Structures are given as structure tokens and as C-alpha cells.
Amino acid sequence: MPDISTNVIIVLCVAAAAAGWIDAVVGGGGLLLLPALLLGLPNAHPATVLGTNKAVAIVGTGGAAITYARKAPVDVRLAVRIGLAALAGSMGGAALAGGISKDALRPLIMVVLVVVAGFVIFRPGFGTAPGATPVSRQRILLAIGLAGLGIGFYDGLIGPGTGTFLVLALTALLHLDLVTASATAKIVNCCTNAGALAMFAYQGMVLWQLAALMAVFNLAGGMIGARMALKKGSGFVRAVLLTVVSALVVKLGLEQWG
């Protein structure tokens, strides 16, 4: 592990806890965790930062997934099917990432996020309760294709906000309430994180000692966030969702024009 001051380690651990909380509630914890690692490890190779980020995030995501699965009505089998599709999609996106301009994609993503925010604001009933009718086979296949392959591809290609996109897609396609969608998204995220971490570990691009320390705080934040979401319900998740979407729009805007 590189020489890191105690103050930097403390800041990174606090960031890991906060990121775990955000990610458990609605996704998007990487908006905080990845920039914190980039600032705290200015001399590290970008791939090492990404690998360490995955090693931290998978622990918090896994803890949140277990917490949700125990108390939320999650279809684990369906979540794993979507997760395996997302794993394949992320590998494809990562393979093409070097040949596509991310600067060209950011404005499109920002437009999509603004539309999503408007939809959530003007549809206050969105995700507040599960659908009354069973989900059709066509919608399940669409969820595997869009939320799995599609968003997984986006995760490998550019990344920010993947968890948030998953929550929104699962809510819309499978008629889930926001709490159940968040729970399902955590299982999907575990699948994609595991695949990415395996690749980074194989390449020796993980700072395991730092990741292990930060993972403890990320796990605590994730489990607290999952419990709060279960206790406070979809209205609370909706408020956090809008906050994270707004933060993502600002972040992408600064990257594009800042």
C-alpha cells in the first residue's frame, strides 16, 4: 500500500461509510467514493483506483443486499438473472470504452437524468407501492435486456449513476416499489462488481489493505442505509433518489463544461 497519511485514511473511511449509505438507499454511492479515492490517491494508477473502489463497494453492496433480502419481498432468482445479464453487458461496455468518446455521451446522459427527475417529481405515486397485477413474461425479458444488458453495458462504458438507473428501470419495468427496486438493484450490483473486481484482482490493480479498512465502513454505511430505507419506506427513498440524480447531473455537467 502506498504511503498515505492518517488524515487521508480517516477521510477515505468517512467517504466509504457515506457512499455505502447512499448506495444502499438508492444507488449512486460511487459518485462519492470514486472521487474521494482519486483525491486521496493522486499518484495511483487509475486502474488501481477503480479496482480498490470495486473491492470496497462490493462489501457494502453485499451487506445491503443481505439486509434487504431478509426483510424485503425480493425475487432473488430474477435479480440474479438480471445480474448475470448485467455482468455480460458490463464486460462488453468495458471492451468498447476505449474507442468511444465519453464527452459525447455525457450530454445525452444528463438529458436522460433531467427527464427522469421531472418524471419522478411530477409522478408522486411512482414507486410508492408495488403493482397490483403480476408482471408479464415480456416485461421480465425487457428487464433482463434493459436493466441487465443495457445498464450493465453503460456501467462498463462510463459508469456514474448505474445503481440509480437500475432502481428506476426496475421500478418502471417490473412495477416494484422503490424499496424493493433498491433491494433488487443491490443483488444486480453484486454480480457486476464481482466480475469487475475479479478482473482488477487478476491484473494486480487492488490496494487490498486500504480496501479492507474502507470496506468495514462501507459495510456499516450500507447496512444502516438499507435498514433506514426499509423503515422509512418509498417516500424516503424517493427524496434521496431526487438528491442523487441532481448531484449526478451537476457532476456530469462539471466534467463536461467545468
mmCIF file of C-alpha atoms in Angstrom:
data_model
loop_
_atom_site.group_PDB
_atom_site.id
_atom_site.type_symbol
_atom_site.label_atom_id
_atom_site.label_comp_id
_atom_site.label_asym_id
_atom_site.label_seq_id
_atom_site.Cartn_x
_atom_site.Cartn_y
_atom_site.Cartn_z
ATOM 1 C CA MET A 1 0.000 0.000 0.000
ATOM 2 C CA PRO A 2 1.340 3.475 -0.815
ATOM 3 C CA ASP A 3 2.292 5.851 1.978
ATOM 4 C CA ILE A 4 -0.974 7.545 2.994
ATOM 5 C CA SER A 5 -1.350 9.982 5.876
ATOM 6 C CA THR A 6 -3.666 9.183 8.777
ATOM 7 C CA ASN A 7 -5.857 12.193 7.935
ATOM 8 C CA VAL A 8 -6.364 10.954 4.375
ATOM 9 C CA ILE A 9 -7.232 7.458 5.617
ATOM 10 C CA ILE A 10 -9.822 8.926 8.014
ATOM 11 C CA VAL A 11 -11.396 10.992 5.221
ATOM 12 C CA LEU A 12 -11.498 7.957 2.923
ATOM 13 C CA CYS A 13 -13.165 5.847 5.612
ATOM 14 C CA VAL A 14 -15.817 8.507 6.253
ATOM 15 C CA ALA A 15 -16.404 8.780 2.495
ATOM 16 C CA ALA A 16 -16.732 4.980 2.304
ATOM 17 C CA ALA A 17 -19.376 4.973 5.049
ATOM 18 C CA ALA A 18 -21.361 7.780 3.411
ATOM 19 C CA ALA A 19 -21.091 6.121 -0.007
ATOM 20 C CA GLY A 20 -22.325 2.823 1.445
ATOM 21 C CA TRP A 21 -25.359 4.588 2.925
ATOM 22 C CA ILE A 22 -26.220 6.360 -0.343
ATOM 23 C CA ASP A 23 -25.698 3.221 -2.412
ATOM 24 C CA ALA A 24 -27.906 1.112 -0.149
ATOM 25 C CA VAL A 25 -30.802 3.566 -0.242
ATOM 26 C CA VAL A 26 -30.934 4.351 -3.942
ATOM 27 C CA GLY A 27 -27.614 3.626 -5.668
ATOM 28 C CA GLY A 28 -25.002 6.127 -6.779
ATOM 29 C CA GLY A 29 -22.528 5.708 -3.919
ATOM 30 C CA GLY A 30 -19.720 5.741 -6.467
ATOM 31 C CA LEU A 31 -20.413 9.445 -7.008
ATOM 32 C CA LEU A 32 -18.775 10.000 -3.631
ATOM 33 C CA LEU A 33 -16.419 7.046 -3.207
ATOM 34 C CA LEU A 34 -14.571 7.176 -6.529
ATOM 35 C CA PRO A 35 -13.766 10.917 -6.428
ATOM 36 C CA ALA A 36 -12.612 10.518 -2.816
ATOM 37 C CA LEU A 37 -10.193 7.775 -3.856
ATOM 38 C CA LEU A 38 -8.944 9.805 -6.802
ATOM 39 C CA LEU A 39 -8.207 12.743 -4.492
ATOM 40 C CA GLY A 40 -6.743 10.591 -1.729
ATOM 41 C CA LEU A 41 -4.519 8.576 -4.085
ATOM 42 C CA PRO A 42 -3.302 11.201 -6.585
ATOM 43 C CA ASN A 43 -0.266 9.151 -7.649
ATOM 44 C CA ALA A 44 -2.016 5.812 -8.052
ATOM 45 C CA HIS A 45 -2.740 4.335 -11.483
ATOM 46 C CA PRO A 46 -6.395 4.963 -12.475
ATOM 47 C CA ALA A 47 -6.991 1.219 -12.802
ATOM 48 C CA THR A 48 -5.736 0.733 -9.240
ATOM 49 C CA VAL A 49 -8.179 3.375 -8.011
ATOM 50 C CA LEU A 50 -11.022 1.661 -9.887
ATOM 51 C CA GLY A 51 -10.031 -1.770 -8.588
ATOM 52 C CA THR A 52 -9.802 -0.545 -4.999
ATOM 53 C CA ASN A 53 -13.165 1.176 -5.412
ATOM 54 C CA LYS A 54 -14.746 -2.114 -6.531
ATOM 55 C CA ALA A 55 -13.167 -4.015 -3.641
ATOM 56 C CA VAL A 56 -14.695 -1.542 -1.179
ATOM 57 C CA ALA A 57 -18.073 -1.224 -2.884
ATOM 58 C CA ILE A 58 -18.789 -4.926 -3.245
ATOM 59 C CA VAL A 59 -18.664 -5.402 0.528
ATOM 60 C CA GLY A 60 -21.155 -2.627 1.256
ATOM 61 C CA THR A 61 -23.401 -3.688 -1.612
ATOM 62 C CA GLY A 62 -23.321 -7.291 -0.429
ATOM 63 C CA GLY A 63 -24.201 -6.305 3.133
ATOM 64 C CA ALA A 64 -27.067 -4.121 1.941
ATOM 65 C CA ALA A 65 -28.321 -6.908 -0.346
ATOM 66 C CA ILE A 66 -28.408 -9.379 2.560
ATOM 67 C CA THR A 67 -30.184 -6.853 4.803
ATOM 68 C CA TYR A 68 -32.805 -6.174 2.147
ATOM 69 C CA ALA A 69 -33.272 -9.854 1.226
ATOM 70 C CA ARG A 70 -34.124 -10.718 4.826
ATOM 71 C CA LYS A 71 -36.950 -8.181 5.106
ATOM 72 C CA ALA A 72 -37.997 -7.018 1.624
ATOM 73 C CA PRO A 73 -40.026 -9.153 -0.834
ATOM 74 C CA VAL A 74 -37.149 -9.649 -3.271
ATOM 75 C CA ASP A 75 -37.295 -12.174 -6.120
ATOM 76 C CA VAL A 76 -33.687 -13.317 -5.719
ATOM 77 C CA ARG A 77 -33.835 -15.682 -8.699
ATOM 78 C CA LEU A 78 -34.959 -12.896 -11.042
ATOM 79 C CA ALA A 79 -32.409 -10.484 -9.559
ATOM 80 C CA VAL A 80 -29.585 -12.950 -10.243
ATOM 81 C CA ARG A 81 -30.796 -13.455 -13.831
ATOM 82 C CA ILE A 82 -30.715 -9.711 -14.379
ATOM 83 C CA GLY A 83 -27.355 -9.554 -12.625
ATOM 84 C CA LEU A 84 -25.776 -12.149 -14.900
ATOM 85 C CA ALA A 85 -27.025 -10.217 -17.929
ATOM 86 C CA ALA A 86 -25.591 -7.032 -16.423
ATOM 87 C CA LEU A 87 -22.264 -8.773 -15.919
ATOM 88 C CA ALA A 88 -22.154 -9.693 -19.611
ATOM 89 C CA GLY A 89 -23.205 -6.172 -20.591
ATOM 90 C CA SER A 90 -20.559 -4.514 -18.444
ATOM 91 C CA MET A 91 -17.847 -6.653 -19.981
ATOM 92 C CA GLY A 92 -18.992 -5.584 -23.451
ATOM 93 C CA GLY A 93 -19.102 -1.931 -22.431
ATOM 94 C CA ALA A 94 -15.624 -2.110 -20.920
ATOM 95 C CA ALA A 95 -14.278 -3.693 -24.114
ATOM 96 C CA LEU A 96 -15.589 -0.753 -26.180
ATOM 97 C CA ALA A 97 -14.857 2.026 -23.679
ATOM 98 C CA GLY A 98 -11.518 2.966 -25.200
ATOM 99 C CA GLY A 99 -12.973 3.645 -28.645
ATOM 100 C CA ILE A 100 -15.946 5.831 -27.704
ATOM 101 C CA SER A 101 -15.823 9.455 -26.622
ATOM 102 C CA LYS A 102 -17.293 9.768 -23.143
ATOM 103 C CA ASP A 103 -17.511 13.534 -23.659
ATOM 104 C CA ALA A 104 -20.087 12.875 -26.376
ATOM 105 C CA LEU A 105 -22.137 10.634 -24.107
ATOM 106 C CA ARG A 106 -22.317 12.911 -21.064
ATOM 107 C CA PRO A 107 -24.815 15.462 -22.517
ATOM 108 C CA LEU A 108 -27.145 12.622 -23.525
ATOM 109 C CA ILE A 109 -26.947 11.080 -20.068
ATOM 110 C CA MET A 110 -27.644 14.473 -18.475
ATOM 111 C CA VAL A 111 -30.761 14.917 -20.599
ATOM 112 C CA VAL A 112 -31.965 11.462 -19.589
ATOM 113 C CA LEU A 113 -31.380 12.263 -15.912
ATOM 114 C CA VAL A 114 -33.250 15.578 -16.127
ATOM 115 C CA VAL A 115 -36.186 13.786 -17.762
ATOM 116 C CA VAL A 116 -36.049 11.133 -15.040
ATOM 117 C CA ALA A 117 -36.033 13.776 -12.308
ATOM 118 C CA GLY A 118 -39.010 15.522 -13.905
ATOM 119 C CA PHE A 119 -40.862 12.226 -14.186
ATOM 120 C CA VAL A 120 -40.310 11.406 -10.504
ATOM 121 C CA ILE A 121 -41.287 14.926 -9.406
ATOM 122 C CA PHE A 122 -44.479 15.094 -11.453
ATOM 123 C CA ARG A 123 -45.463 11.474 -10.764
ATOM 124 C CA PRO A 124 -45.516 11.460 -6.961
ATOM 125 C CA GLY A 125 -47.044 7.992 -6.958
ATOM 126 C CA PHE A 126 -44.108 6.493 -8.873
ATOM 127 C CA GLY A 127 -42.660 3.615 -6.879
ATOM 128 C CA THR A 128 -44.733 4.241 -3.757
ATOM 129 C CA ALA A 129 -46.465 0.869 -3.999
ATOM 130 C CA PRO A 130 -45.959 -2.348 -5.964
ATOM 131 C CA GLY A 131 -48.144 -3.096 -8.976
ATOM 132 C CA ALA A 132 -51.410 -4.887 -8.326
ATOM 133 C CA THR A 133 -51.141 -7.291 -11.293
ATOM 134 C CA PRO A 134 -48.484 -9.949 -11.985
ATOM 135 C CA VAL A 135 -45.616 -8.868 -14.220
ATOM 136 C CA SER A 136 -45.765 -10.373 -17.699
ATOM 137 C CA ARG A 137 -43.034 -12.540 -19.194
ATOM 138 C CA GLN A 138 -42.388 -9.808 -21.771
ATOM 139 C CA ARG A 139 -41.655 -7.270 -19.045
ATOM 140 C CA ILE A 140 -39.319 -9.697 -17.299
ATOM 141 C CA LEU A 141 -37.401 -10.247 -20.543
ATOM 142 C CA LEU A 142 -37.316 -6.479 -21.094
ATOM 143 C CA ALA A 143 -35.920 -6.001 -17.585
ATOM 144 C CA ILE A 144 -33.197 -8.570 -18.259
ATOM 145 C CA GLY A 145 -32.372 -6.852 -21.554
ATOM 146 C CA LEU A 146 -32.598 -3.213 -20.469
ATOM 147 C CA ALA A 147 -31.747 -3.261 -16.761
ATOM 148 C CA GLY A 148 -29.316 -6.136 -17.253
ATOM 149 C CA LEU A 149 -27.531 -5.929 -20.578
ATOM 150 C CA GLY A 150 -28.271 -2.260 -21.258
ATOM 151 C CA ILE A 151 -27.380 -0.699 -17.916
ATOM 152 C CA GLY A 152 -24.581 -3.227 -17.458
ATOM 153 C CA PHE A 153 -23.155 -2.056 -20.788
ATOM 154 C CA TYR A 154 -23.413 1.554 -19.580
ATOM 155 C CA ASP A 155 -21.624 0.605 -16.358
ATOM 156 C CA GLY A 156 -18.685 -0.823 -18.292
ATOM 157 C CA LEU A 157 -18.645 2.063 -20.755
ATOM 158 C CA ILE A 158 -18.890 5.107 -18.462
ATOM 159 C CA GLY A 159 -20.295 4.125 -15.038
ATOM 160 C CA PRO A 160 -21.619 7.005 -12.887
ATOM 161 C CA GLY A 161 -25.145 6.523 -11.573
ATOM 162 C CA THR A 162 -25.504 2.863 -12.562
ATOM 163 C CA GLY A 163 -27.244 1.949 -9.300
ATOM 164 C CA THR A 164 -29.691 4.831 -9.683
ATOM 165 C CA PHE A 165 -30.519 3.831 -13.247
ATOM 166 C CA LEU A 166 -31.104 0.265 -12.058
ATOM 167 C CA VAL A 167 -33.559 1.384 -9.377
ATOM 168 C CA LEU A 168 -35.518 3.487 -11.853
ATOM 169 C CA ALA A 169 -35.578 0.800 -14.543
ATOM 170 C CA LEU A 170 -36.634 -1.961 -12.153
ATOM 171 C CA THR A 171 -39.371 0.220 -10.675
ATOM 172 C CA ALA A 172 -40.765 1.106 -14.093
ATOM 173 C CA LEU A 173 -40.407 -2.274 -15.809
ATOM 174 C CA LEU A 174 -41.328 -4.663 -13.004
ATOM 175 C CA HIS A 175 -43.847 -2.402 -11.195
ATOM 176 C CA LEU A 176 -41.823 -2.597 -7.990
ATOM 177 C CA ASP A 177 -41.983 -0.089 -5.162
ATOM 178 C CA LEU A 178 -38.754 1.877 -4.695
ATOM 179 C CA VAL A 179 -37.665 -0.100 -1.637
ATOM 180 C CA THR A 180 -37.972 -3.454 -3.404
ATOM 181 C CA ALA A 181 -36.319 -1.994 -6.513
ATOM 182 C CA SER A 182 -33.385 -0.817 -4.379
ATOM 183 C CA ALA A 183 -33.098 -4.274 -2.847
ATOM 184 C CA THR A 184 -33.137 -5.950 -6.270
ATOM 185 C CA ALA A 185 -30.602 -3.463 -7.625
ATOM 186 C CA LYS A 186 -28.177 -4.385 -4.849
ATOM 187 C CA ILE A 187 -28.160 -8.025 -5.953
ATOM 188 C CA VAL A 188 -27.596 -6.983 -9.567
ATOM 189 C CA ASN A 189 -24.762 -4.696 -8.461
ATOM 190 C CA CYS A 190 -23.123 -7.551 -6.575
ATOM 191 C CA CYS A 191 -22.930 -9.532 -9.819
ATOM 192 C CA THR A 192 -21.368 -6.707 -11.823
ATOM 193 C CA ASN A 193 -18.987 -5.709 -9.033
ATOM 194 C CA ALA A 194 -17.803 -9.291 -8.632
ATOM 195 C CA GLY A 195 -16.915 -9.603 -12.306
ATOM 196 C CA ALA A 196 -15.080 -6.293 -12.399
ATOM 197 C CA LEU A 197 -13.227 -6.994 -9.144
ATOM 198 C CA ALA A 198 -12.075 -10.389 -10.413
ATOM 199 C CA MET A 199 -10.552 -8.727 -13.477
ATOM 200 C CA PHE A 200 -8.836 -5.972 -11.471
ATOM 201 C CA ALA A 201 -7.531 -8.501 -8.942
ATOM 202 C CA TYR A 202 -6.145 -10.682 -11.731
ATOM 203 C CA GLN A 203 -4.274 -7.632 -13.049
ATOM 204 C CA GLY A 204 -2.945 -6.771 -9.567
ATOM 205 C CA MET A 205 -4.823 -3.476 -9.531
ATOM 206 C CA VAL A 206 -6.268 -3.541 -5.990
ATOM 207 C CA LEU A 207 -4.845 -1.977 -2.818
ATOM 208 C CA TRP A 208 -6.156 -4.728 -0.568
ATOM 209 C CA GLN A 209 -5.103 -3.307 2.812
ATOM 210 C CA LEU A 210 -6.712 0.060 2.201
ATOM 211 C CA ALA A 211 -9.753 -1.574 0.606
ATOM 212 C CA ALA A 212 -10.250 -3.878 3.607
ATOM 213 C CA LEU A 213 -10.232 -0.956 6.045
ATOM 214 C CA MET A 214 -12.579 1.165 3.956
ATOM 215 C CA ALA A 215 -14.839 -1.830 3.316
ATOM 216 C CA VAL A 216 -15.641 -2.085 7.034
ATOM 217 C CA PHE A 217 -17.012 1.463 6.981
ATOM 218 C CA ASN A 218 -18.739 0.931 3.635
ATOM 219 C CA LEU A 219 -20.432 -2.175 5.015
ATOM 220 C CA ALA A 220 -21.636 -0.294 8.099
ATOM 221 C CA GLY A 221 -22.984 2.553 5.972
ATOM 222 C CA GLY A 222 -24.679 0.135 3.597
ATOM 223 C CA MET A 223 -26.429 -1.825 6.315
ATOM 224 C CA ILE A 224 -27.582 1.367 8.069
ATOM 225 C CA GLY A 225 -28.868 2.746 4.765
ATOM 226 C CA ALA A 226 -30.764 -0.462 3.953
ATOM 227 C CA ARG A 227 -32.393 -0.519 7.389
ATOM 228 C CA MET A 228 -33.401 3.152 7.091
ATOM 229 C CA ALA A 229 -34.922 2.552 3.643
ATOM 230 C CA LEU A 230 -36.892 -0.435 4.959
ATOM 231 C CA LYS A 231 -38.069 1.522 7.985
ATOM 232 C CA LYS A 232 -38.902 4.849 6.319
ATOM 233 C CA GLY A 233 -40.336 3.444 3.097
ATOM 234 C CA SER A 234 -40.587 4.578 -0.508
ATOM 235 C CA GLY A 235 -41.150 8.267 0.275
ATOM 236 C CA PHE A 236 -37.738 8.470 1.912
ATOM 237 C CA VAL A 237 -36.098 6.590 -0.975
ATOM 238 C CA ARG A 238 -37.801 8.934 -3.452
ATOM 239 C CA ALA A 239 -36.330 12.018 -1.728
ATOM 240 C CA VAL A 240 -32.826 10.514 -1.712
ATOM 241 C CA LEU A 241 -33.290 9.470 -5.343
ATOM 242 C CA LEU A 242 -34.006 13.034 -6.445
ATOM 243 C CA THR A 243 -30.997 14.288 -4.473
ATOM 244 C CA VAL A 244 -28.662 11.741 -6.062
ATOM 245 C CA VAL A 245 -29.999 12.397 -9.581
ATOM 246 C CA SER A 246 -29.441 16.136 -9.087
ATOM 247 C CA ALA A 247 -25.902 15.512 -7.825
ATOM 248 C CA LEU A 248 -25.176 13.281 -10.813
ATOM 249 C CA VAL A 249 -26.380 15.947 -13.258
ATOM 250 C CA VAL A 250 -24.117 18.536 -11.595
ATOM 251 C CA LYS A 251 -21.152 16.150 -11.575
ATOM 252 C CA LEU A 252 -21.515 15.269 -15.242
ATOM 253 C CA GLY A 253 -22.013 18.944 -16.106
ATOM 254 C CA LEU A 254 -18.794 19.916 -14.348
ATOM 255 C CA GLU A 255 -16.917 17.125 -16.124
ATOM 256 C CA GLN A 256 -18.299 18.255 -19.477
ATOM 257 C CA TRP A 257 -18.017 22.034 -19.183
ATOM 258 C CA GLY A 258 -16.174 22.755 -15.926
#
